[in-house]
Amino acid sequence: MLNQGGRSFSGKERHCIFLNTGNDPRGNGQFANVSAITGLDFPDDGRAIGVVDWDQDGDQDLWLSNRNAPRLRFMRNEMPADKNYVALRLVGNGTTTNHDAIGARIEVVLDHSHSKATTESPAVAETLIQSLRAGEGFLAQSSKWVHFGLGDANTIKHVAVHWPNGKVENFNNLKVNHRYTLVQGSATATEATPPDRTIELATSSAKKKSAIPSMRIPLVALLRVPDLNYLDFRGNRQSLTTVSSGPLLINLWSTSCKPCLEELNDFTKRSEDIRSAGIRIVALSIDGLEKGPDAADASQEVLAKMGFPFDAGEATKELIQVLYSLKKSLLFSAQELPLPTSFLLDASGRLAVIYLGPVSVDNLLEDRHHASLTTEERYERSAALVGSMLKNDVTNKILEKNEAIAFYNFADSLREQGLRREADLQFAEAAKLQHSSPNAKKLVAEMLFKWSNLLAADENWSDAASAARKAIDKSPENAKYHYNLGVLSKRLGDLQTAQEHYENAIEIDPDLISAHVNLAMILAKKKEWKKAEKYFRRVSHARPHDAEIFYNLGVALAEQDKWQEASNQFRQALKIRPYFSQASKYLDRAKQNLKEEQK
Amino acid sequence: MADCDYRSPFWRNVVRWGLTLGCSALALFALLYVAGFFSSETSSSRAGKDSSGRLDVSDGSITDPQQMSATEIDNPANDGWPTEVFNNAAKKQLKKLAALLTQKDAPSAQSLAPLVTGDFNCTPLLPIHRETVFKDNDFHIQRAVTDSKVAAGDRASAHREYAHAEGLSKALQSLLNPFSTSEELHCKLKTFRVEPAENHIVTWQYFSCSGKSKDGMVEQHATWKIRWTRPAPGTAPRMESIEVENFEMTESHRGPESMFVDKTEAVLENNESYSKQLSWGLNRWLQRTQERRHLLGSPGIAIGDVNGDGLEDLYLCQELGIPNLLFIQNQDGTLDDVSAEWGVDWLQHSRSVLLLDLDNDTDQDLVVGFFGGVLIASNENGKRFKVRTILETSEDVMSLSAADFDNDGDLDLYASAYIHSPNEVASDSRSGNMPGAMSNLVFHDANTGASNSLLRNEIAGDDWAFVDATLETGLAKNNSRYSYAAAWEDYDNDGDQDLYVANDFGRDNLFQNTDGQFVDVGDQVGAEDAAAGMGITWGDYNHDGWMDAYISNMWSSAGNRIAFQPQFKTNAPPQLKKRIQRLARGNTLLENQQGQSFRDVSAAADVEVGRWAWSSKFVDLNNDSWEDLVVANGYVTNSNTSDL
C-alpha cells in the first residue's frame, strides 16, 4: 500500500554530488562529497537530470525533475569563470550520418604548455573525450551541445570528431571559452554567435503551499452501486438505491464539520435548480456511528433549522464500508473518506462521480450527464487538469484495461467482504463490458471465471456454467475455463458438452492431466473404450502412483477384449495398492478369459 | 488470480506481506530471510527457532498483514530482528546527539552525559592529522590521514584527552569549530551496520554536517564506529566509545551562495502551469487518479531546440491525467508553456521523452514513451508536433535512448520496460502492481520483467515507420529483466554503438554491437553489476580515453544493516549471500579497462552511497575537465514519514 496509504519509503533523501578530485595524488582516485556545497542536496524524490548550458555562459546548468513538489528545478551554475571550456554543436550530413550526430565521439586535444594553474594538481591529459548521447541516466535527455571543461588548459591543438559512421574529421583553430558549430565534411569550426541577451533570474523563494483543495472526480469505470440502506431519523431502515427516477447524490456529513454545513446550506439555497435538473439528494449524517442513537435528533435539528428540503438520515456502517470499497476500487489512493464526501449515481444506479470535499452545485448540475458520455469523453473529464487525450488503438487498450481492473477490484473486494449478492451483481455487470483489446477481454474473462467458481461453491451449477461460458467467450484460449465448464456440464448431466470442453482444454494445454482423467471417465461411461484407453494411458504416465488409473485403464482394455494388456494394468494397480479388491476381482476375470482363449 | 490457486497460503501471505510494505528494503530482506528463499525446500520451509539462540525468529505463523496497521508492520520486534529493535533505540540516542550539535553552543558535558557511559572515550572527532587532497579556487578538501601514517604515540595521547562526557564535549567542540561562523547547520547520523557482540553492540554510521556562513560553506562527512552497552529492557543504550574510521571536510570560500542556485521560479513563474501543476507533487494527483499501475513518479525530461532559434527548450512528461508540458525558452532565459499550441499536452501516463531529428530534415522531432507504447511525432516547421505513429511495445515503458545502431544514417530507438503484464494477471488491488506484486520474483536475479524493444527507423517520405528489430539483432536474449534505463556508448572504441541496460533486481546487460548484431557480454567483461539498477551514465572519469560507466542502484541503510548480520541467511551459500548483500550496496563505478573488461572501483572511488538513486549523470560541474557525478535520489516521500 506504499504510496496509496500515504507512507514514506527512503523518503527525504538528499541528492548526492561527488566531485572528481582528478589526478591529485593525495586524492587517491577518491571522489569528494560536495552535496551541500553545490547546493544540489535537495531532499526531493528526484528522478531525471538534464544537463545544459542554459544561459550559454560557459558552464553546465541542471534541470532536475521530481516525483514530489516542485516537479521541476532549474539550477543555475554560478561558479566563477576561472577555468576554461569549449562547447561544440555537431551537425551530421543527414545521409550517412544522422543530422544530430548522436553517437559521435569527440576528442579535444590540448596543449598544456601555456596553462596557468588554478588547481594545485591540474589535469595533464593531452586528450579529453566526450560522446554525444540521446537518453541517459533515468528518463532524461540532456542538451546536444557537447561541453568540455578544460581546466587550466588554454590552448586547443585541434578537435577530432569520430562521426557515428566511423569517419574521423579534424577541426582546427578553436579557441578556449568559445562555442562552435562543427559541420560534417566542412573541416571548419564555425563560431556560434552568442545570442544577444541578458539573463537575470531571481533566486526561488521557499513557499509553503496551502492544503489540497476539494476534489471532484468524474469516473471512467461506471460501477454498479449495490443496494444500500440507511436509517431515517426514526431509526427505520430505508433503501437508497432501489427507487430512482434520476441521478442521486449520496452526501456524507457530520454536525461537527463546518464545510459540510456550508455545503448543505448551498444545496438548500439552490434546491430548485437541483430539483429541476432531476437530481435527488440524500444527506446522511455519520454522527450516529460515533455517538450512538442519540445523535439522530441533533442531526435532524440542524437540518430542520436550515430548512433542508431533501431526504436525510443516518449512515450505517455497511453503507460506509461499501462506499469506501467503491472508492478504493476506483482510485489509486487508499486514503479514507474525508468529510464531506459525496457520491453521484446515475438513474440506473451506476456511480458516476466522487466528490472528496464540498460539492459545488454548478459542478453537480454539469455532472448529471457524465455517465451517458463515451469512455473517451469520461476519460477526458476525469483528468485532473486540462489537456488532450491521444486517440488511438494502442492508447485505447490501456484505457479499457483500466476500466476492467476497476470492475475486477470492486467485485473482488465485495466478495472478500462476504457481500455475495452484491458481488454477483457486479460480476454480471462486468460481463457486459464491451472491450475490444485482448488484454481487457482476458481480464474480464478471469473475473468471470472467478465468479463461476464462487457460484460453483454455492452448488449453483447452471449459473456457474453460464459464467464459465461467458469467460470462454471473452477468452477462448484458456484451458482452465474449458476444464471448469467441462466439470460443470457434467454436473448438469450434459456429457456431450463436458466432453467437448475437456477436449478443448487438452488441446490448449496437453499437460492438463485432470482434464484427461475426466474426459476418459466420460468416454468410459459412453463405452467409447478405445478412446478412453488412450486418455487413461496418458494419465498413467503422469500419475504412476495412482492405482485407480491403472485399474481404469485395465477396464478399458478388458472391454476391448485386450485381456493380456488388461491383466498387466490390474497387476500394476495391485502393486500400488495390494488390497484393491475390484482390481483383483477383475484380474481373476482376465486370467479366466486368457485361459479360455488359450483353449 | 489464477496463480494464487496453486500457491500455498503461507507463501501467499509472505508475498502479500512484502507487497504491503512495497519495495522497502527491510521488507525485501526480511522476506528473503523468512521465506528461506534459497534453501532447496520450497515454500513450506520456514525459519524456525535458531538453535544457537542468537536470534529468535517467529515460527512462521504470520498474522494476515492486511489486518495489521502500518505501525505494527514496521515494528521490527514482530519481525524477529532484535538488531533492528536495537537500532531503533540507538537511533533515538543519535537523534538527540545530532540535535545537540546544531544548537548555538557546542554541547556541554552535562547534556551529553545521558548518552554515554561513565568510562566513555573517543578518538578526536575532528582528526588532528589531516591532509589536503584537492585544492583550487573553489574547493579545499581535506581528509584524515590513515592511522598507519601517524606515529603510535601520537595516536594514544590523542585518545586520552577525550574521555567521559567531558571528553566527548571537547571532541565535538573541535569538530564544530569550522562551523563557528555558520548560520545554518545541518547534522545527521545514519546507521548502516549493526554488529552484536557478547557484552556490547557495535554500530557504524555515516556522519554528515554542513553549514553556511557569510564567507562560504563547509561540509564534513565521516564514518563513526560506535560501541554501545547492551541495554536492559526499557532502558536506552549508551555509547561506550566512538572511533572515527574516515573523515573528509570540504570548504569553499566564495561567500554565502552555493555553487548552484535555484532559479526555477524566475524561469517558470509566468506560466499558469507552474503554480497549478509544477508546484504540486504527484501525491496531490494520486489522490484522484484512476490509473493504478506503477505510479512511482516518472517525470521524464528532454532538452532540445524545438523552434530552431538557437535556444534550448524543455519537454516534461507527466503521469495520467496531468498533461505533458512543452516550454520554449525566451531570450531572457525564461520559459513559455506552449504545450496546447504545439499539440503535445497529452494526458496519457507518460514517462520519457527524446527530442531528435528522426527524418534528417534538420529540425527536432519528438518521441514520447508512455504506459502502453512509444509515440513518434514530427516537427512541423518549428510550430507544432504532428503525431505520426504510436508503437505498441511492452506496457511499462521507462527510459528511451536513441542511436544509429546499424550506421545507416538515421536514428533508431531503444525503449526499456519494467513490469511484464501478462494478460491473465490482473492488478492486485493491494499492490497497485508494484514490482513486488510479481509472483516468483527472485529478488537478486529476476527474469520475469517486461521485454525491451529496439525500434529501427524506416522512415520513408511521409511514411514514418519503425520496425521492431529486437529479435533479429540478438537483443531478445536476456531481455526479460526489470529495466529502468539504457544508454548507448562505444565502450570498446570500435566505431559502433554498444548498449548498457540497467536492470532492477539483478544483472544488467552490456550488449556489444558487431555489424548491427548484439551479444550480451555483461558477465564476460565484468559489467553485469547485479543489483537494483535504475540508471546509467557514461564518462571518461579518469582521462584514459575509454568510457567508464556509472550505474544508479539502491543504497539502503536498512538493507545494509540486515544483509550484513552474521545471522542473515546463515544457510545460504556464500556467493548467494554476497549477491543479496550486493543488492543494497549502492551505486557502481565501472572503470573501462581499454575496452577489454570493466573493473568495479566504486568503493575506492567512494561513490557507492547514492541512496535510492534514479538518474545519475557524469557532468563536469566546475569545468576542471574531470567528470563529476550528480545523483538524484529518493523513493517516495509522503507526509507520514514513518520511514526505515
PDB file of C-alpha atoms in Angstrom, chain A residues 1-3 6-18 20 22-24 26-27 30-31 33-34 36-38 44-47 49 54 56 58 60 65-67 69-74 76-80 82-83 94-95 98-100 103 105 118 120 123 131 133-134 136-139 141 143-145 147 149 151 164 197 201-205 209 216 218 220 328-332 335 382 384-388 390 397 401-402 409 416 439 442-443 450 480, chain B residues 2 20-21 24 70 74 132-133 135-138 143 217 219 221 248 250 254 259-265 277-283 287-290 292-293 295-297 299-301 303 310 312 319 321-323 329 331 333 345-348 354-357 360 364 392 395 399 401-402 407 409 423 426 430 434 485 488-490 493 497 534-538 541 605 611-612 614-615 620-623 625-629 631 633-638 640 642-643:
ATOM      1  CA  MET A   1       0.000   0.000   0.000  1.00  0.00           C
ATOM      2  CA  LEU A   2       3.054   2.087  -0.369  1.00  0.00           C
ATOM      3  CA  ASN A   3       2.128   5.425  -1.759  1.00  0.00           C
ATOM      4  CA  GLY A   6       0.463   7.845   2.327  1.00  0.00           C
ATOM      5  CA  ARG A   7       3.617   6.437   3.882  1.00  0.00           C
ATOM      6  CA  SER A   8       7.217   7.219   3.044  1.00  0.00           C
ATOM      7  CA  PHE A   9       9.975   4.889   1.928  1.00  0.00           C
ATOM      8  CA  SER A  10      13.514   6.092   1.515  1.00  0.00           C
ATOM      9  CA  GLY A  11      11.895   9.500   1.515  1.00  0.00           C
ATOM     10  CA  LYS A  12      13.505  12.897   2.113  1.00  0.00           C
ATOM     11  CA  GLU A  13      16.771  11.566   0.825  1.00  0.00           C
ATOM     12  CA  ARG A  14      19.228  14.243  -0.161  1.00  0.00           C
ATOM     13  CA  HIS A  15      20.778  14.202  -3.609  1.00  0.00           C
ATOM     14  CA  CYS A  16      24.432  13.189  -3.707  1.00  0.00           C
ATOM     15  CA  ILE A  17      27.088  15.107  -5.585  1.00  0.00           C
ATOM     16  CA  PHE A  18      30.560  13.662  -5.899  1.00  0.00           C
ATOM     17  CA  ASN A  20      36.146  14.145  -9.072  1.00  0.00           C
ATOM     18  CA  GLY A  22      41.241  14.244 -10.687  1.00  0.00           C
ATOM     19  CA  ASN A  23      44.856  13.299 -10.723  1.00  0.00           C
ATOM     20  CA  ASP A  24      45.851  14.915  -7.446  1.00  0.00           C
ATOM     21  CA  ARG A  26      46.674  12.881  -2.491  1.00  0.00           C
ATOM     22  CA  GLY A  27      43.099  12.404  -3.607  1.00  0.00           C
ATOM     23  CA  GLN A  30      38.504   9.063  -4.391  1.00  0.00           C
ATOM     24  CA  PHE A  31      35.643  11.441  -5.179  1.00  0.00           C
ATOM     25  CA  ASN A  33      31.236  14.508  -1.233  1.00  0.00           C
ATOM     26  CA  VAL A  34      30.223  18.072  -2.110  1.00  0.00           C
ATOM     27  CA  ALA A  36      25.851  20.528   0.394  1.00  0.00           C
ATOM     28  CA  ILE A  37      28.363  22.990  -1.041  1.00  0.00           C
ATOM     29  CA  THR A  38      26.974  22.597  -4.551  1.00  0.00           C
ATOM     30  CA  ASP A  44      13.321  15.777  -3.228  1.00  0.00           C
ATOM     31  CA  ASP A  45      12.203  12.430  -4.646  1.00  0.00           C
ATOM     32  CA  GLY A  46      14.470  13.065  -7.644  1.00  0.00           C
ATOM     33  CA  ARG A  47      14.057  11.322 -10.973  1.00  0.00           C
ATOM     34  CA  ILE A  49      18.646  15.012 -14.579  1.00  0.00           C
ATOM     35  CA  TRP A  54      21.060  27.090 -20.400  1.00  0.00           C
ATOM     36  CA  GLN A  56      25.303  29.937 -22.522  1.00  0.00           C
ATOM     37  CA  GLY A  58      30.264  28.545 -20.296  1.00  0.00           C
ATOM     38  CA  GLN A  60      26.797  23.372 -17.094  1.00  0.00           C
ATOM     39  CA  SER A  65      12.640  16.584 -12.140  1.00  0.00           C
ATOM     40  CA  ASN A  66      10.922  15.193  -9.075  1.00  0.00           C
ATOM     41  CA  ARG A  67       8.099  12.940  -8.035  1.00  0.00           C
ATOM     42  CA  ALA A  69       6.974  19.261  -5.477  1.00  0.00           C
ATOM     43  CA  PRO A  70       8.398  21.160  -7.163  1.00  0.00           C
ATOM     44  CA  ARG A  71       8.250  18.829 -10.135  1.00  0.00           C
ATOM     45  CA  LEU A  72      10.989  20.759 -11.910  1.00  0.00           C
ATOM     46  CA  ARG A  73      14.023  22.568 -10.636  1.00  0.00           C
ATOM     47  CA  PHE A  74      16.308  24.748 -12.694  1.00  0.00           C
ATOM     48  CA  ARG A  76      21.959  27.678 -12.472  1.00  0.00           C
ATOM     49  CA  ASN A  77      25.683  27.107 -12.202  1.00  0.00           C
ATOM     50  CA  GLU A  78      27.258  30.189 -10.642  1.00  0.00           C
ATOM     51  CA  MET A  79      30.853  29.050 -10.400  1.00  0.00           C
ATOM     52  CA  PRO A  80      33.369  31.802 -11.076  1.00  0.00           C
ATOM     53  CA  ASP A  82      38.395  30.889 -13.622  1.00  0.00           C
ATOM     54  CA  LYS A  83      38.638  27.698 -15.672  1.00  0.00           C
ATOM     55  CA  GLY A  94      21.913  13.756 -42.736  1.00  0.00           C
ATOM     56  CA  THR A  95      22.644  10.969 -45.204  1.00  0.00           C
ATOM     57  CA  ASN A  98      22.186  11.291 -38.617  1.00  0.00           C
ATOM     58  CA  HIS A  99      21.754  15.030 -38.642  1.00  0.00           C
ATOM     59  CA  ASP A 100      22.010  15.330 -34.849  1.00  0.00           C
ATOM     60  CA  GLY A 103      26.757   8.652 -31.334  1.00  0.00           C
ATOM     61  CA  ARG A 105      32.832  10.669 -30.273  1.00  0.00           C
ATOM     62  CA  THR A 118      44.435  27.493 -10.650  1.00  0.00           C
ATOM     63  CA  GLU A 120      47.141  22.529  -7.098  1.00  0.00           C
ATOM     64  CA  ALA A 123      44.832  17.932 -15.339  1.00  0.00           C
ATOM     65  CA  SER A 131      30.287  11.275 -26.727  1.00  0.00           C
ATOM     66  CA  ARG A 133      24.208  10.632 -26.428  1.00  0.00           C
ATOM     67  CA  ALA A 134      20.418  10.866 -26.533  1.00  0.00           C
ATOM     68  CA  GLU A 136      20.978   8.732 -20.389  1.00  0.00           C
ATOM     69  CA  GLY A 137      20.584   8.444 -16.631  1.00  0.00           C
ATOM     70  CA  PHE A 138      16.920   7.748 -15.930  1.00  0.00           C
ATOM     71  CA  LEU A 139      14.084   9.211 -18.059  1.00  0.00           C
ATOM     72  CA  GLN A 141      17.905  13.562 -22.311  1.00  0.00           C
ATOM     73  CA  SER A 143      21.458  19.033 -24.392  1.00  0.00           C
ATOM     74  CA  LYS A 144      23.108  18.092 -27.663  1.00  0.00           C
ATOM     75  CA  TRP A 145      25.756  20.742 -27.102  1.00  0.00           C
ATOM     76  CA  HIS A 147      30.587  20.707 -23.320  1.00  0.00           C
ATOM     77  CA  GLY A 149      35.597  21.738 -19.195  1.00  0.00           C
ATOM     78  CA  GLY A 151      40.593  23.184 -16.560  1.00  0.00           C
ATOM     79  CA  PRO A 164      28.994   7.737 -35.976  1.00  0.00           C
ATOM     80  CA  ARG A 197      20.690  38.614 -24.341  1.00  0.00           C
ATOM     81  CA  LEU A 201      16.989  35.357 -12.878  1.00  0.00           C
ATOM     82  CA  ALA A 202      15.900  35.816  -9.305  1.00  0.00           C
ATOM     83  CA  THR A 203      16.554  33.055  -6.821  1.00  0.00           C
ATOM     84  CA  SER A 204      13.499  30.993  -5.947  1.00  0.00           C
ATOM     85  CA  SER A 205      11.815  31.631  -2.642  1.00  0.00           C
ATOM     86  CA  LYS A 209       1.645  25.543  -0.186  1.00  0.00           C
ATOM     87  CA  ARG A 216     -14.345  16.345  -7.978  1.00  0.00           C
ATOM     88  CA  PRO A 218     -15.666  12.106 -12.679  1.00  0.00           C
ATOM     89  CA  VAL A 220     -14.174   6.360 -16.133  1.00  0.00           C
ATOM     90  CA  LYS A 328     -10.780   2.169  -3.188  1.00  0.00           C
ATOM     91  CA  SER A 329     -11.562   0.059  -6.221  1.00  0.00           C
ATOM     92  CA  LEU A 330     -11.644   3.095  -8.461  1.00  0.00           C
ATOM     93  CA  LEU A 331      -8.865   5.291  -7.171  1.00  0.00           C
ATOM     94  CA  PHE A 332      -5.208   4.636  -6.616  1.00  0.00           C
ATOM     95  CA  GLN A 335      -6.968   7.371   1.762  1.00  0.00           C
ATOM     96  CA  SER A 382     -11.653  12.547 -15.304  1.00  0.00           C
ATOM     97  CA  ALA A 384      -7.071  16.353 -13.008  1.00  0.00           C
ATOM     98  CA  LEU A 385      -6.050  19.099 -15.411  1.00  0.00           C
ATOM     99  CA  VAL A 386      -6.846  20.272 -18.896  1.00  0.00           C
ATOM    100  CA  GLY A 387      -5.061  18.508 -21.693  1.00  0.00           C
ATOM    101  CA  SER A 388      -5.757  16.372 -24.702  1.00  0.00           C
ATOM    102  CA  LEU A 390      -4.412  10.604 -27.568  1.00  0.00           C
ATOM    103  CA  LYS A 397      -6.154  -0.683 -24.944  1.00  0.00           C
ATOM    104  CA  LYS A 401      -7.708  -2.390 -19.262  1.00  0.00           C
ATOM    105  CA  ASN A 402      -8.000   0.254 -16.568  1.00  0.00           C
ATOM    106  CA  ASN A 409     -11.190  -4.872  -7.954  1.00  0.00           C
ATOM    107  CA  GLU A 416     -13.812 -10.605   0.153  1.00  0.00           C
ATOM    108  CA  ASN A 439      -5.825  -7.620 -22.518  1.00  0.00           C
ATOM    109  CA  LYS A 442      -8.782 -11.514 -20.749  1.00  0.00           C
ATOM    110  CA  LEU A 443      -9.089  -9.580 -17.573  1.00  0.00           C
ATOM    111  CA  LYS A 450     -13.648 -16.326 -10.545  1.00  0.00           C
ATOM    112  CA  LYS A 480      -8.689 -23.616 -17.218  1.00  0.00           C
TER     113      LYS A 480
ATOM    114  CA  ALA B   2      -5.066 -17.767 -11.270  1.00  0.00           C
ATOM    115  CA  THR B  20       2.160  -4.294   1.685  1.00  0.00           C
ATOM    116  CA  LEU B  21       5.497  -2.836   2.509  1.00  0.00           C
ATOM    117  CA  SER B  24      11.138  -1.210   1.212  1.00  0.00           C
ATOM    118  CA  ALA B  70       1.213   0.314   9.279  1.00  0.00           C
ATOM    119  CA  ASP B  74       7.029  -1.587  10.941  1.00  0.00           C
ATOM    120  CA  THR B 132      44.727  18.459   1.736  1.00  0.00           C
ATOM    121  CA  VAL B 133      43.707  16.160  -1.096  1.00  0.00           C
ATOM    122  CA  LYS B 135      42.618  22.499  -3.744  1.00  0.00           C
ATOM    123  CA  ASP B 136      41.618  25.079  -6.271  1.00  0.00           C
ATOM    124  CA  ASN B 137      39.971  28.491  -6.053  1.00  0.00           C
ATOM    125  CA  ASP B 138      36.630  26.953  -5.166  1.00  0.00           C
ATOM    126  CA  ARG B 143      40.851  14.044   4.660  1.00  0.00           C
ATOM    127  CA  MET B 217      30.361  26.832   3.186  1.00  0.00           C
ATOM    128  CA  GLU B 219      30.701  20.236   4.908  1.00  0.00           C
ATOM    129  CA  HIS B 221      31.480  13.554   6.047  1.00  0.00           C
ATOM    130  CA  GLU B 248      36.517  14.333   4.893  1.00  0.00           C
ATOM    131  CA  THR B 250      35.324  20.392   2.148  1.00  0.00           C
ATOM    132  CA  ARG B 254      33.143  32.109  -2.076  1.00  0.00           C
ATOM    133  CA  MET B 259      27.672  26.731  -6.381  1.00  0.00           C
ATOM    134  CA  PHE B 260      24.269  26.140  -7.957  1.00  0.00           C
ATOM    135  CA  VAL B 261      21.362  28.449  -7.310  1.00  0.00           C
ATOM    136  CA  ASP B 262      17.696  27.557  -7.663  1.00  0.00           C
ATOM    137  CA  LYS B 263      16.183  29.793 -10.373  1.00  0.00           C
ATOM    138  CA  THR B 264      13.117  27.671 -11.095  1.00  0.00           C
ATOM    139  CA  GLU B 265      10.580  30.243 -10.068  1.00  0.00           C
ATOM    140  CA  GLN B 277       0.878  21.926 -11.664  1.00  0.00           C
ATOM    141  CA  LEU B 278       4.598  22.099 -11.154  1.00  0.00           C
ATOM    142  CA  SER B 279       4.478  23.488  -7.672  1.00  0.00           C
ATOM    143  CA  TRP B 280       2.452  20.440  -6.654  1.00  0.00           C
ATOM    144  CA  GLY B 281       3.845  16.965  -6.223  1.00  0.00           C
ATOM    145  CA  LEU B 282       2.466  13.751  -7.619  1.00  0.00           C
ATOM    146  CA  ASN B 283       0.836  12.989  -4.269  1.00  0.00           C
ATOM    147  CA  GLN B 287      -5.470  11.268  -4.515  1.00  0.00           C
ATOM    148  CA  ARG B 288      -7.719  11.230  -7.529  1.00  0.00           C
ATOM    149  CA  THR B 289      -6.079   9.190 -10.212  1.00  0.00           C
ATOM    150  CA  GLN B 290      -7.943   6.176 -11.563  1.00  0.00           C
ATOM    151  CA  ARG B 292      -3.468   2.060 -10.653  1.00  0.00           C
ATOM    152  CA  ARG B 293      -0.272   0.825 -12.160  1.00  0.00           C
ATOM    153  CA  LEU B 295       2.892   5.124 -10.151  1.00  0.00           C
ATOM    154  CA  LEU B 296       6.252   5.786  -8.599  1.00  0.00           C
ATOM    155  CA  GLY B 297       6.698   9.126 -10.285  1.00  0.00           C
ATOM    156  CA  PRO B 299       8.578  12.926 -14.820  1.00  0.00           C
ATOM    157  CA  GLY B 300      10.930  12.373 -17.759  1.00  0.00           C
ATOM    158  CA  ILE B 301      12.571  15.398 -19.376  1.00  0.00           C
ATOM    159  CA  ILE B 303      16.250  19.336 -23.607  1.00  0.00           C
ATOM    160  CA  GLY B 310      19.356  28.607 -31.049  1.00  0.00           C
ATOM    161  CA  GLU B 312      17.311  25.228 -25.706  1.00  0.00           C
ATOM    162  CA  GLU B 319       1.570  10.904 -15.243  1.00  0.00           C
ATOM    163  CA  GLY B 321      -4.470  12.885 -16.025  1.00  0.00           C
ATOM    164  CA  ILE B 322      -1.874  15.655 -15.924  1.00  0.00           C
ATOM    165  CA  PRO B 323      -0.724  16.991 -19.263  1.00  0.00           C
ATOM    166  CA  GLN B 329      12.927  29.460 -23.997  1.00  0.00           C
ATOM    167  CA  GLN B 331      15.735  35.472 -24.909  1.00  0.00           C
ATOM    168  CA  GLY B 333      16.192  32.615 -20.226  1.00  0.00           C
ATOM    169  CA  ASP B 345      -0.408  18.369 -23.907  1.00  0.00           C
ATOM    170  CA  TRP B 346      -1.304  14.698 -23.777  1.00  0.00           C
ATOM    171  CA  LEU B 347      -2.937  13.353 -20.642  1.00  0.00           C
ATOM    172  CA  GLN B 348      -1.691   9.812 -21.101  1.00  0.00           C
ATOM    173  CA  LEU B 354      13.536  12.434 -26.636  1.00  0.00           C
ATOM    174  CA  LEU B 355      13.951  15.407 -28.939  1.00  0.00           C
ATOM    175  CA  LEU B 356      15.721  14.259 -32.083  1.00  0.00           C
ATOM    176  CA  ASP B 357      15.885  14.727 -35.803  1.00  0.00           C
ATOM    177  CA  ASN B 360      17.137  14.193 -41.074  1.00  0.00           C
ATOM    178  CA  GLN B 364      13.818  18.286 -33.751  1.00  0.00           C
ATOM    179  CA  GLU B 392       2.791  -0.791 -29.189  1.00  0.00           C
ATOM    180  CA  GLU B 395       3.211  -1.626 -21.467  1.00  0.00           C
ATOM    181  CA  SER B 399      13.571   5.298 -20.311  1.00  0.00           C
ATOM    182  CA  SER B 401      17.593   6.156 -25.675  1.00  0.00           C
ATOM    183  CA  ALA B 402      18.490   6.623 -29.319  1.00  0.00           C
ATOM    184  CA  ASN B 407      25.080   3.049 -39.029  1.00  0.00           C
ATOM    185  CA  GLY B 409      22.393   7.370 -41.236  1.00  0.00           C
ATOM    186  CA  ASN B 423      -2.825 -10.881 -19.934  1.00  0.00           C
ATOM    187  CA  ALA B 426      -4.993  -8.705 -13.059  1.00  0.00           C
ATOM    188  CA  ARG B 430      -3.341  -4.057  -2.733  1.00  0.00           C
ATOM    189  CA  MET B 434       4.226  -2.761  -7.655  1.00  0.00           C
ATOM    190  CA  ALA B 485      17.114   2.675 -18.309  1.00  0.00           C
ATOM    191  CA  TRP B 488      24.347   3.758 -25.795  1.00  0.00           C
ATOM    192  CA  GLU B 489      28.126   4.135 -25.916  1.00  0.00           C
ATOM    193  CA  ASP B 490      31.013   2.815 -27.949  1.00  0.00           C
ATOM    194  CA  ASN B 493      36.152   2.190 -29.280  1.00  0.00           C
ATOM    195  CA  GLN B 497      27.246   1.849 -30.595  1.00  0.00           C
ATOM    196  CA  MET B 534      17.893   2.237 -12.099  1.00  0.00           C
ATOM    197  CA  GLY B 535      20.047   4.487 -14.230  1.00  0.00           C
ATOM    198  CA  ILE B 536      23.218   4.506 -16.311  1.00  0.00           C
ATOM    199  CA  THR B 537      25.621   7.264 -17.370  1.00  0.00           C
ATOM    200  CA  TRP B 538      28.911   7.169 -19.289  1.00  0.00           C
ATOM    201  CA  TYR B 541      36.253   9.873 -15.454  1.00  0.00           C
ATOM    202  CA  ALA B 605      36.245   5.997  -5.529  1.00  0.00           C
ATOM    203  CA  ARG B 611      20.906   6.306  -1.613  1.00  0.00           C
ATOM    204  CA  TRP B 612      17.742   5.273  -3.520  1.00  0.00           C
ATOM    205  CA  TRP B 614      17.377   7.179 -10.053  1.00  0.00           C
ATOM    206  CA  SER B 615      19.202   9.412 -12.530  1.00  0.00           C
ATOM    207  CA  ASP B 620      31.942  18.438 -15.149  1.00  0.00           C
ATOM    208  CA  LEU B 621      30.390  20.808 -12.640  1.00  0.00           C
ATOM    209  CA  ASN B 622      33.425  23.029 -12.167  1.00  0.00           C
ATOM    210  CA  ASN B 623      34.989  22.985 -15.664  1.00  0.00           C
ATOM    211  CA  SER B 625      37.915  18.778 -17.145  1.00  0.00           C
ATOM    212  CA  TRP B 626      37.172  15.986 -14.655  1.00  0.00           C
ATOM    213  CA  GLU B 627      33.745  14.400 -14.798  1.00  0.00           C
ATOM    214  CA  ASP B 628      31.880  14.778 -11.512  1.00  0.00           C
ATOM    215  CA  LEU B 629      28.734  12.882 -10.555  1.00  0.00           C
ATOM    216  CA  VAL B 631      22.840  11.584  -8.254  1.00  0.00           C
ATOM    217  CA  ASN B 633      17.554  10.013  -5.351  1.00  0.00           C
ATOM    218  CA  GLY B 634      14.626   9.460  -3.002  1.00  0.00           C
ATOM    219  CA  TYR B 635      11.885   6.907  -3.447  1.00  0.00           C
ATOM    220  CA  VAL B 636       8.615   8.095  -2.020  1.00  0.00           C
ATOM    221  CA  THR B 637       8.201  10.961   0.416  1.00  0.00           C
ATOM    222  CA  ASN B 638       4.813  11.374   1.985  1.00  0.00           C
ATOM    223  CA  ASN B 640       3.695  10.341   7.019  1.00  0.00           C
ATOM    224  CA  SER B 642       7.443   6.564   9.370  1.00  0.00           C
ATOM    225  CA  ASP B 643      10.376   5.509   7.282  1.00  0.00           C
TER     226      ASP B 643
END
